[in-house]
Short mmCIF file of C-alpha atoms and ligand atoms in Angstrom, two decimals:
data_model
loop_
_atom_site.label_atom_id
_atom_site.label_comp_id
_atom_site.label_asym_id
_atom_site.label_seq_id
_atom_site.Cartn_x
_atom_site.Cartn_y
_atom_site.Cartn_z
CA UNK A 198 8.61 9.53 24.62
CA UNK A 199 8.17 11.35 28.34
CA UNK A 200 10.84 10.31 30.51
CA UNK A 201 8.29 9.13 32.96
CA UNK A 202 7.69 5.83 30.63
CA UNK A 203 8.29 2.59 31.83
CA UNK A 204 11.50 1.28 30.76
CA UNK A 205 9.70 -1.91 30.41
CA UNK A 206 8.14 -0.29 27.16
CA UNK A 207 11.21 1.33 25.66
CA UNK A 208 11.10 -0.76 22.97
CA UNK A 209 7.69 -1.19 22.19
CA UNK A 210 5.61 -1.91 18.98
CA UNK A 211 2.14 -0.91 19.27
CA UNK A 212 -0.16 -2.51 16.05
CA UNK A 213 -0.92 -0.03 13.41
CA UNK A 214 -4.30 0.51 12.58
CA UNK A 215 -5.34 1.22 9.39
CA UNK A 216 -6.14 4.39 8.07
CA UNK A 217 -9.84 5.71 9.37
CA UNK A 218 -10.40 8.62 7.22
CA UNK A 219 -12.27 11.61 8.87
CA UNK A 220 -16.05 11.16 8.05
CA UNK A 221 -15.79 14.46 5.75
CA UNK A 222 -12.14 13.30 4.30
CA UNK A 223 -11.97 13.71 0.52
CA UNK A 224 -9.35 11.96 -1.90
CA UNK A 225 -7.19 13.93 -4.01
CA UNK A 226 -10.10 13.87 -6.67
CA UNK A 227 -12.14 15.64 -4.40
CA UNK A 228 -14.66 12.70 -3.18
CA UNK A 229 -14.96 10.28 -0.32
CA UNK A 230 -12.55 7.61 0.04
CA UNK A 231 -13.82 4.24 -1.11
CA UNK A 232 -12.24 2.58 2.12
CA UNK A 233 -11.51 -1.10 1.28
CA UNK A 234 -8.80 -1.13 4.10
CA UNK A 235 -10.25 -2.51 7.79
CA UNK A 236 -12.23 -5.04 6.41
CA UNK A 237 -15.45 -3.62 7.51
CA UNK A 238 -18.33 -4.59 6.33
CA UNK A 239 -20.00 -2.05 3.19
CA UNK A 240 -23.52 -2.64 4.46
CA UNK A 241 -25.16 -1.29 7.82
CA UNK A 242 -26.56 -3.05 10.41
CA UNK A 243 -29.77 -4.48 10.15
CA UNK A 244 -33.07 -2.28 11.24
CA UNK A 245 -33.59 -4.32 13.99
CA UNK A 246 -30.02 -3.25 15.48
CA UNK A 247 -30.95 0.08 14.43
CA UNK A 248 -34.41 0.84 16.29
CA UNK A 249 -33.09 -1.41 19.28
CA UNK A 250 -31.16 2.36 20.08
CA UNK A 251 -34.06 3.62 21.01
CA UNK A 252 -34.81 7.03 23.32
CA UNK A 253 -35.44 4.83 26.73
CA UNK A 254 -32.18 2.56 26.09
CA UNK A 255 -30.64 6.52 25.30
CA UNK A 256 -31.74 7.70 28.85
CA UNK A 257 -30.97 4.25 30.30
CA UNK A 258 -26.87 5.88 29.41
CA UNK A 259 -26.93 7.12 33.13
CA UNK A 260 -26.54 3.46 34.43
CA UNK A 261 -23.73 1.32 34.64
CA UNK A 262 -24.54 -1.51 31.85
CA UNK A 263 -24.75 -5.19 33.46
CA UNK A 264 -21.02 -6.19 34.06
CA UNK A 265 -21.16 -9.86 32.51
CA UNK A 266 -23.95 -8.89 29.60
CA UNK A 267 -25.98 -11.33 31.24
CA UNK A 268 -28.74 -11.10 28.37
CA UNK A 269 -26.56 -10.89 25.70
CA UNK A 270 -24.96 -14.01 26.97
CA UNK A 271 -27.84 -15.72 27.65
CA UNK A 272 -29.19 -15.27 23.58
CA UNK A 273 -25.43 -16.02 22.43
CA UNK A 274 -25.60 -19.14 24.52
CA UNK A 275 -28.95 -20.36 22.91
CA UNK A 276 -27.67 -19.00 19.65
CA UNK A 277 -24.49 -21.71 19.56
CA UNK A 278 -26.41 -24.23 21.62
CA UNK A 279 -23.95 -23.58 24.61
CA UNK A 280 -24.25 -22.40 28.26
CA UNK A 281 -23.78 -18.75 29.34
CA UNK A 282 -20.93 -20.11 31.70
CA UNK A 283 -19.27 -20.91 27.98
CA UNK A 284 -19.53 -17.45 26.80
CA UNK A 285 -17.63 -14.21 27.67
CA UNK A 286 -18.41 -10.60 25.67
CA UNK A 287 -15.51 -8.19 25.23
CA UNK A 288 -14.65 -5.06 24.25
CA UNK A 289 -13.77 -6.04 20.30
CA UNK A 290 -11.92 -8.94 20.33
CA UNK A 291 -8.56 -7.43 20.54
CA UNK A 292 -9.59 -7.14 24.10
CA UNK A 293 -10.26 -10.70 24.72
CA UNK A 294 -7.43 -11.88 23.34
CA UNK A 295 -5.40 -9.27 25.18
CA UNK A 296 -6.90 -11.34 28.16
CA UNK A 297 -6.66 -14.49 27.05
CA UNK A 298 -2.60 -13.48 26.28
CA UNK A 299 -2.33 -12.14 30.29
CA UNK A 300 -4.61 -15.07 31.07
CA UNK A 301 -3.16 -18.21 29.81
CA UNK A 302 0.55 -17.59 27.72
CA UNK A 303 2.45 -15.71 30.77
CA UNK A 304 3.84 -17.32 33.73
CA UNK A 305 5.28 -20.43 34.16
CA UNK A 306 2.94 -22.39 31.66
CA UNK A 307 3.29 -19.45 29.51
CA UNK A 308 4.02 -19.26 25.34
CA UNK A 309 2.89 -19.15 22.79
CA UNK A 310 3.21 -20.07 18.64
CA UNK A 311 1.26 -18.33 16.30
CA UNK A 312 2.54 -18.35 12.38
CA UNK A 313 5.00 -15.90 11.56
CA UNK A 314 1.77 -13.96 8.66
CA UNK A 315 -1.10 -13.07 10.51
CA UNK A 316 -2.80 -11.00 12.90
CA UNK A 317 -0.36 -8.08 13.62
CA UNK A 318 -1.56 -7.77 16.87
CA UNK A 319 -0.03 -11.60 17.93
CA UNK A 320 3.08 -10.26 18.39
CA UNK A 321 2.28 -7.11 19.88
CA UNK A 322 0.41 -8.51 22.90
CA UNK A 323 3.16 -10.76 23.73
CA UNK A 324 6.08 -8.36 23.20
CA UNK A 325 3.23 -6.37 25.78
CA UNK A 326 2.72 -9.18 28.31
CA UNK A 327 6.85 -10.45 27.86
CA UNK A 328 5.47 -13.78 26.45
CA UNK A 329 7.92 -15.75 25.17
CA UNK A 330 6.33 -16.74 21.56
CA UNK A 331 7.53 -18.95 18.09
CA UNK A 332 6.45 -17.34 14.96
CA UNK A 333 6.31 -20.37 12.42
CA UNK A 334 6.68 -19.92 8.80
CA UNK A 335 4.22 -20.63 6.52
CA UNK A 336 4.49 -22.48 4.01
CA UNK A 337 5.53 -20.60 0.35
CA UNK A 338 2.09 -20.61 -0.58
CA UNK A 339 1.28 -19.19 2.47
CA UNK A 340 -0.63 -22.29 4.07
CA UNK A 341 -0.19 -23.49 7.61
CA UNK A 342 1.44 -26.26 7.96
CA UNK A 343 -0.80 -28.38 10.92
CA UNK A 344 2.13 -30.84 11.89
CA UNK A 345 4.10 -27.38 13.07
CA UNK A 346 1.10 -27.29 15.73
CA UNK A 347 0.15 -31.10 16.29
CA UNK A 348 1.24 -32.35 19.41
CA UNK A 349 3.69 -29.17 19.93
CA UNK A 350 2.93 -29.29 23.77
CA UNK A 351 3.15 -25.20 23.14
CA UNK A 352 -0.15 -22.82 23.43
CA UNK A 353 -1.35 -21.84 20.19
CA UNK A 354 -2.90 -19.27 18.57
CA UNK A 355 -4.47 -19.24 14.91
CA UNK A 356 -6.63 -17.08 12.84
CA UNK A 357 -8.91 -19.03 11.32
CA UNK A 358 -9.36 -17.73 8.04
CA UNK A 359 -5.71 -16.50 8.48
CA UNK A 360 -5.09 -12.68 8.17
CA UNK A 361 -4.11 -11.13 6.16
CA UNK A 362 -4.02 -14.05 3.60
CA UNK A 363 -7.88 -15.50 3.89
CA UNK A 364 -6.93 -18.91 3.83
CA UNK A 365 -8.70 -21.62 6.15
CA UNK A 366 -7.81 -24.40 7.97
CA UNK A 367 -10.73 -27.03 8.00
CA UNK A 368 -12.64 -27.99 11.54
CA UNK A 369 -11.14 -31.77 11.66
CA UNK A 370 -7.38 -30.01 11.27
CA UNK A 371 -8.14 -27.89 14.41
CA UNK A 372 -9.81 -30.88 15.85
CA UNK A 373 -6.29 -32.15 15.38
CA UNK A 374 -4.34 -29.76 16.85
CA UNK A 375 -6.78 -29.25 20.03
CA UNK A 376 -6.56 -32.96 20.47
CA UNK A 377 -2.74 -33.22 20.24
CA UNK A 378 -2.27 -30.48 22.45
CA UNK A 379 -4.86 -31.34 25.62
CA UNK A 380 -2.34 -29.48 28.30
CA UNK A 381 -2.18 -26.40 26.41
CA UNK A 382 -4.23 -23.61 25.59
CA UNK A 383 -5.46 -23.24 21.86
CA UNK A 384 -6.90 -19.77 20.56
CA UNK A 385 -9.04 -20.12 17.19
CA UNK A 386 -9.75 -16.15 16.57
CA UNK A 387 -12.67 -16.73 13.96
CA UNK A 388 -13.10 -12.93 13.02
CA UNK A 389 -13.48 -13.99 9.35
CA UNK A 390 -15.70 -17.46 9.61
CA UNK A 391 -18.75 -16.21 8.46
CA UNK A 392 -17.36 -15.93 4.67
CA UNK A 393 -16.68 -19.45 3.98
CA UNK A 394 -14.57 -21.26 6.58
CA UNK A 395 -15.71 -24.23 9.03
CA UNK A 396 -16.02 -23.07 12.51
CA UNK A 397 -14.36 -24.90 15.77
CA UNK A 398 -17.08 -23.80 18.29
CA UNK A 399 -19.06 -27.54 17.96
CA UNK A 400 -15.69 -28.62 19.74
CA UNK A 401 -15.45 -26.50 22.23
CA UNK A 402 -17.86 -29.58 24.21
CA UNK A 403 -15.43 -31.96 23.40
CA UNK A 404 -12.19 -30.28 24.29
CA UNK A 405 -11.84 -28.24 27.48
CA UNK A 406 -8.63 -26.60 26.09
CA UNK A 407 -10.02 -24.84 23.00
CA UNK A 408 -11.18 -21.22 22.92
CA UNK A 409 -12.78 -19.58 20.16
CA UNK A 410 -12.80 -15.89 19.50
CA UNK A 411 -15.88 -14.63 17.41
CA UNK A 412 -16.95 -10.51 16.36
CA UNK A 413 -19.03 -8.80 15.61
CA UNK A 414 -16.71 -5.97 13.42
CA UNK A 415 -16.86 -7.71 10.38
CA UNK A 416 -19.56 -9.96 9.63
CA UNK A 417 -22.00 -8.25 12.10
CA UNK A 418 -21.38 -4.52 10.51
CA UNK A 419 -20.71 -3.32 13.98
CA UNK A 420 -17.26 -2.47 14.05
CA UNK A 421 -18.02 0.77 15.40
CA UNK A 422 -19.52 -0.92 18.53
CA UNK A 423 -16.37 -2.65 19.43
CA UNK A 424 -18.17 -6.08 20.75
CA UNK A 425 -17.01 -9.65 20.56
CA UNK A 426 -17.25 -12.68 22.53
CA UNK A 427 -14.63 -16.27 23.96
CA UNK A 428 -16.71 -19.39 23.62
CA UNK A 429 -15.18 -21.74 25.77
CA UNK A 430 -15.09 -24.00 28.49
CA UNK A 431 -16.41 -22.80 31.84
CA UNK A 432 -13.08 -22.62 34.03
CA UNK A 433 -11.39 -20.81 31.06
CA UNK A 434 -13.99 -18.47 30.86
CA UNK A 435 -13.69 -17.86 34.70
CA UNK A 436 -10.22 -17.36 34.27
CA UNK A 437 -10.89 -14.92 31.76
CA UNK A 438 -13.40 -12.96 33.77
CA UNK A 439 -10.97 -12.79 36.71
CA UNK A 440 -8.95 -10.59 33.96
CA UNK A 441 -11.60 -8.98 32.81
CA UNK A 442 -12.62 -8.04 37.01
CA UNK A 443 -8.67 -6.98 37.56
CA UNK A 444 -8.77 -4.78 34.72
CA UNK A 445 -12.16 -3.23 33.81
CA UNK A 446 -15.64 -4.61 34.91
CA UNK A 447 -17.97 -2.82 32.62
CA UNK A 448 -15.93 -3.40 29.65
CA UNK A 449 -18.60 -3.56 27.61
CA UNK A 450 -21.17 -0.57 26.93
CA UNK A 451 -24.59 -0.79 27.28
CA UNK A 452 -25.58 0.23 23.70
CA UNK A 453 -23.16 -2.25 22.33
CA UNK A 454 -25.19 -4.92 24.68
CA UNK A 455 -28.38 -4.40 23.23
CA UNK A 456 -27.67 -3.59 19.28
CA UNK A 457 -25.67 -6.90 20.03
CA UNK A 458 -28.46 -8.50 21.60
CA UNK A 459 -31.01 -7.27 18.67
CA UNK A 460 -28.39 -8.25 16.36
CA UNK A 461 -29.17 -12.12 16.79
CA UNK A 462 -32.88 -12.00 15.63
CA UNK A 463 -31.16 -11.19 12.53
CA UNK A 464 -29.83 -13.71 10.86
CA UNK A 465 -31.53 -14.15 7.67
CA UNK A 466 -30.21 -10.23 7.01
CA UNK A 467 -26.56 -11.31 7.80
CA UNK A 468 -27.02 -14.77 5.89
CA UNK A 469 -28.07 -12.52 2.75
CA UNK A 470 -25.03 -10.17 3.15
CA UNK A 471 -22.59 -12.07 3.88
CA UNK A 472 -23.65 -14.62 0.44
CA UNK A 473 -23.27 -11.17 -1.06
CA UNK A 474 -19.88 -10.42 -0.15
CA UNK A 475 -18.36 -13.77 -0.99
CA UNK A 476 -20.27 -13.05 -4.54
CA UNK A 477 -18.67 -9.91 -4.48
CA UNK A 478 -15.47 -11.49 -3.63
CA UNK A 479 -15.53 -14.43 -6.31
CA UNK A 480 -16.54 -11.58 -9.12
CA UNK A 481 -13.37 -9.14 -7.96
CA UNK A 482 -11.01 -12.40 -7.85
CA UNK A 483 -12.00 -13.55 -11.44
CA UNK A 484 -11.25 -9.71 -12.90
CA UNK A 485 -8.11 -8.89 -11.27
CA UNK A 486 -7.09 -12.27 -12.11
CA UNK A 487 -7.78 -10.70 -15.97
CA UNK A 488 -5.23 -8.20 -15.20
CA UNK A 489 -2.18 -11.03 -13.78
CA UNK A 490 -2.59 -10.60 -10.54
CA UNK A 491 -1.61 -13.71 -8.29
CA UNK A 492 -4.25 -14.10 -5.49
CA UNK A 493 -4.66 -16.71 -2.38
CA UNK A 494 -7.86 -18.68 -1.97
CA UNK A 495 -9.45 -16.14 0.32
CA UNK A 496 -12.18 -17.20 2.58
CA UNK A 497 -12.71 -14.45 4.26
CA UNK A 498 -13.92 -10.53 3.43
CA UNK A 499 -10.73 -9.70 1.68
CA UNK A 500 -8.66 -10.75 -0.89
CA UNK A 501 -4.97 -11.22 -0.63
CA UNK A 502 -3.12 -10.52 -4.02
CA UNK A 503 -0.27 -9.15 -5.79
CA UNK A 504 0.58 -8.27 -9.55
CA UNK A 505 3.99 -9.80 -11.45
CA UNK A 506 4.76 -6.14 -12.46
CA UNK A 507 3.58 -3.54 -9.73
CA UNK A 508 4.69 -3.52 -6.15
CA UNK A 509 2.55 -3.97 -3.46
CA UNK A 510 3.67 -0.20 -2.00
CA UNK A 511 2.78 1.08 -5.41
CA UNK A 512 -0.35 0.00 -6.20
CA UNK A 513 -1.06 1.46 -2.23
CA UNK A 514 0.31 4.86 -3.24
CA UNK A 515 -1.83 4.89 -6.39
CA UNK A 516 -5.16 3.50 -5.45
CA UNK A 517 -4.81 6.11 -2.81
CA UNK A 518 -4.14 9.02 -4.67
CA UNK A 519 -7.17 8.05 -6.91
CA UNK A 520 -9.59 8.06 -4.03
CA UNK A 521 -8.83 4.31 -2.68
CA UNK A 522 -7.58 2.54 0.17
CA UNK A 523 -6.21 -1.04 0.66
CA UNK A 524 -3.77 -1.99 3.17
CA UNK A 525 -0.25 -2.60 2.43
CA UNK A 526 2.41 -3.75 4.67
CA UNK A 527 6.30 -2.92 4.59
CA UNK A 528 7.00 -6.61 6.11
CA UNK A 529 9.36 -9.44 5.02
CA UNK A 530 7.63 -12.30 2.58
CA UNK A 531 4.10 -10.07 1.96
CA UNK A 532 5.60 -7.03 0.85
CA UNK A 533 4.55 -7.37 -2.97
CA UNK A 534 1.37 -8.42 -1.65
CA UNK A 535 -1.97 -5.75 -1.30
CA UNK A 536 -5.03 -6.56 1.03
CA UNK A 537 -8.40 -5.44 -0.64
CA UNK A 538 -11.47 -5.59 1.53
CA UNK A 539 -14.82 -6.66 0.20
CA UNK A 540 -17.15 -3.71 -0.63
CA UNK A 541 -20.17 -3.06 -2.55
CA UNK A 542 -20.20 -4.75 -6.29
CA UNK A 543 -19.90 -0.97 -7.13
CA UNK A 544 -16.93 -0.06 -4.81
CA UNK A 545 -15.71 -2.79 -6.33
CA UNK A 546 -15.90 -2.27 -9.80
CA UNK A 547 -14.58 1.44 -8.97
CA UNK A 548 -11.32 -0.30 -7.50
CA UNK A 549 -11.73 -2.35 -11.06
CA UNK A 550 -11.55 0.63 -13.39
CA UNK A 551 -8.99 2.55 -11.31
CA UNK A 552 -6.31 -0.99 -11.39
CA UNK A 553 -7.09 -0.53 -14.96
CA UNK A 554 -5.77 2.71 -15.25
CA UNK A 555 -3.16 2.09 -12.97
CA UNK A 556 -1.99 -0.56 -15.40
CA UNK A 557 -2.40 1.03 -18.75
C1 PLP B 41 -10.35 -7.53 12.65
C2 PLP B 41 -9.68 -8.61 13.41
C3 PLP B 41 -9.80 -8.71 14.78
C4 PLP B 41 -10.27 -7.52 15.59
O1 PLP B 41 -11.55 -7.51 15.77
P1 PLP B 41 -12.25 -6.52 16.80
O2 PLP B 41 -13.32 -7.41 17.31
O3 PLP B 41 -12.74 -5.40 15.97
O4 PLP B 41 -11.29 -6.10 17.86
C5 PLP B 41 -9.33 -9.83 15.44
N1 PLP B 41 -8.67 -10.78 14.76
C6 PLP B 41 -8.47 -10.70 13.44
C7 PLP B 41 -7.72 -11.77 12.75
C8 PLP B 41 -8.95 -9.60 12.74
O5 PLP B 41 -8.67 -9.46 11.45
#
């Protein structure tokens, strides 16, 4: 630390990332990593978001893209069967909900809950912004428990699937809490939905305090772009945008507009994908449960599981050293626990053969 920092930030826990491999990076064994650890998506974008980056939208780099991503938000807006005034882009989501934190959980109407596994970054932004927050246990299985949330007359944010556990709350359970809890803000951060959960933004007509957070990092391919977008009412959007104005106005680049834009005549590829991956993800569940391990009922583009006779840091250490990452995290209650993204059926069958190795 300099000793110019801001004793505000003394004590300070920034999120972690995980690992990013350079491109050229090799494994002990002397080949690429099999990365399985930032739940990206294995396959590329679709050619359509490719040739969208063409030479004129190159040269087109000298200009200052359109502050709001007025066409983007226009085909998002027809896309969900919304109005642009509904929709917001950001840089990733992290950045709108680093907003919608500053936004709508400080001050006087400020806190927040959120449960006490998920999103790393929950925490983080509201040790940041000093907002006073309730991590709520789930339950043993790992499930939220909705009466924590109904009626709490608290601002709430959920991940919906959950991180880093997959599991899903249905649409009527949010309807639930977002109906119990009209004076307060609640955040459904959707980053996962496309694998198999219900999705909240049909409400957002019907209840004014409900903002959804959708991306395009995961189910998109595009993490690399760093683009997401709030669906929402229109004053919380405006609210929103006032952040956005206060702390950067072109927040979003201009290539990440249009592959963005392009990216929504695309659907059928993404709908064929993403049936992939939760293939992918039922055929790696049913083998490592072959092997013992314990796993949650994932709906999103990871699995969340952990084996009766090898620790959670172990099997990190291991897969690693044989040219694999996972995530693993050094944290009270999920410690024994791994996080394995969703690759190819041959990345995954790799991880397959090297856990049963590992376990011989
Ligand atoms: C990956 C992830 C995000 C971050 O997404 P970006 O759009 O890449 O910033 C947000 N929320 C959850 C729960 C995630 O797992």
């Amino acid at each position: 630390m300099s000793r110019f920092f801001s004793d505000k930030f003394k004590t300070l826990k920034p999120y972690i990332p995980g690992e990013q491999p350079k491109s050229d990076a090799l494994s002990p064994l002397g080949l690429p990593y099999i990365k399985l650890n930032t739940n990206e998506s294995p396959y590329p974008p679709p050619p359509g978001v490719i040739s969208a980056v063409s030479k004129k939208e190159l040269e087109l780099q000298r200009l200052y893209p359109n502050p709001e991503g007025a066409l983007l938000v226009s085909k998002l807006a027809k896309h969900y069967g919304v109005l642009p005034e509904n929709i917001m882009i950001g840089n990733g989501s992290d950045e709108l909900l680093a907003f919608s934190f500053l936004a709508f959980f400080t001050g006087s109407r400020g806190g927040v809950l959120f449960p006490d596994i998920t999103y790393g970054f929950y925490p983080v932004y509201a040790e940041l912004f000093d907002v006073p927050y309730t991590a709520l246990p789930l339950g043993d299985d790992f499930t939220v428990n909705i009466n924590d949330y109904i009626g709490s007359g608290k601002n709430i944010v959920l991940a919906n699937p959950n991180a880093p556990t997959g599991i899903a709350l249905c649409a009527s359970d949010i309807e639930k809490i977002a109906k119990s809890n009209q004076n307060q803000i609640v955040l459904i951060d959707e980053a996962y939905v496309d694998f198999g959960a219900e999705s909240a933004v049909s409400l957002i007509s019907k209840y004014d305090n409900l903002l959804v957070i959708h991306t395009y990092s995961k189910a998109r391919s595009m993490a690399g772009a760093r683009l997401a977008y709030a669906i929402a009412s229109a004053p919380i959007i405006s609210d929103l945008m006032k952040i956005k104005y206060s702390i950067n106005s072109y927040n979003v680049n201009r290539l990440a507009q249009t592959m963005g834009a392009a990216a929504l005549d695309e659907d059928l590829y993404y709908k064929e994908k993403q049936t992939q991956i939760i293939k992918t993800r039922k055929y790696t569940m049913s083998e490592l449960e072959k092997f013992g391990f314990i796993m949650t009922d994932s709906k999103a583009n990871f699995i969340f599981a952990k084996h009766p006779s090898l620790s959670g840091d172990e099997l990190y250490i291991k897969l690693k050293a044989r040219g694999i990452l996972i995530r693993h995290w050094n944290k009270p209650r999920i410690a024994d626990y791994v996080r394995i993204t969703i690759g190819t059926k041959e990345q995954m069958d790799a991880l397959i053969s090297e856990i049963r190795e590992i376990l011989r």
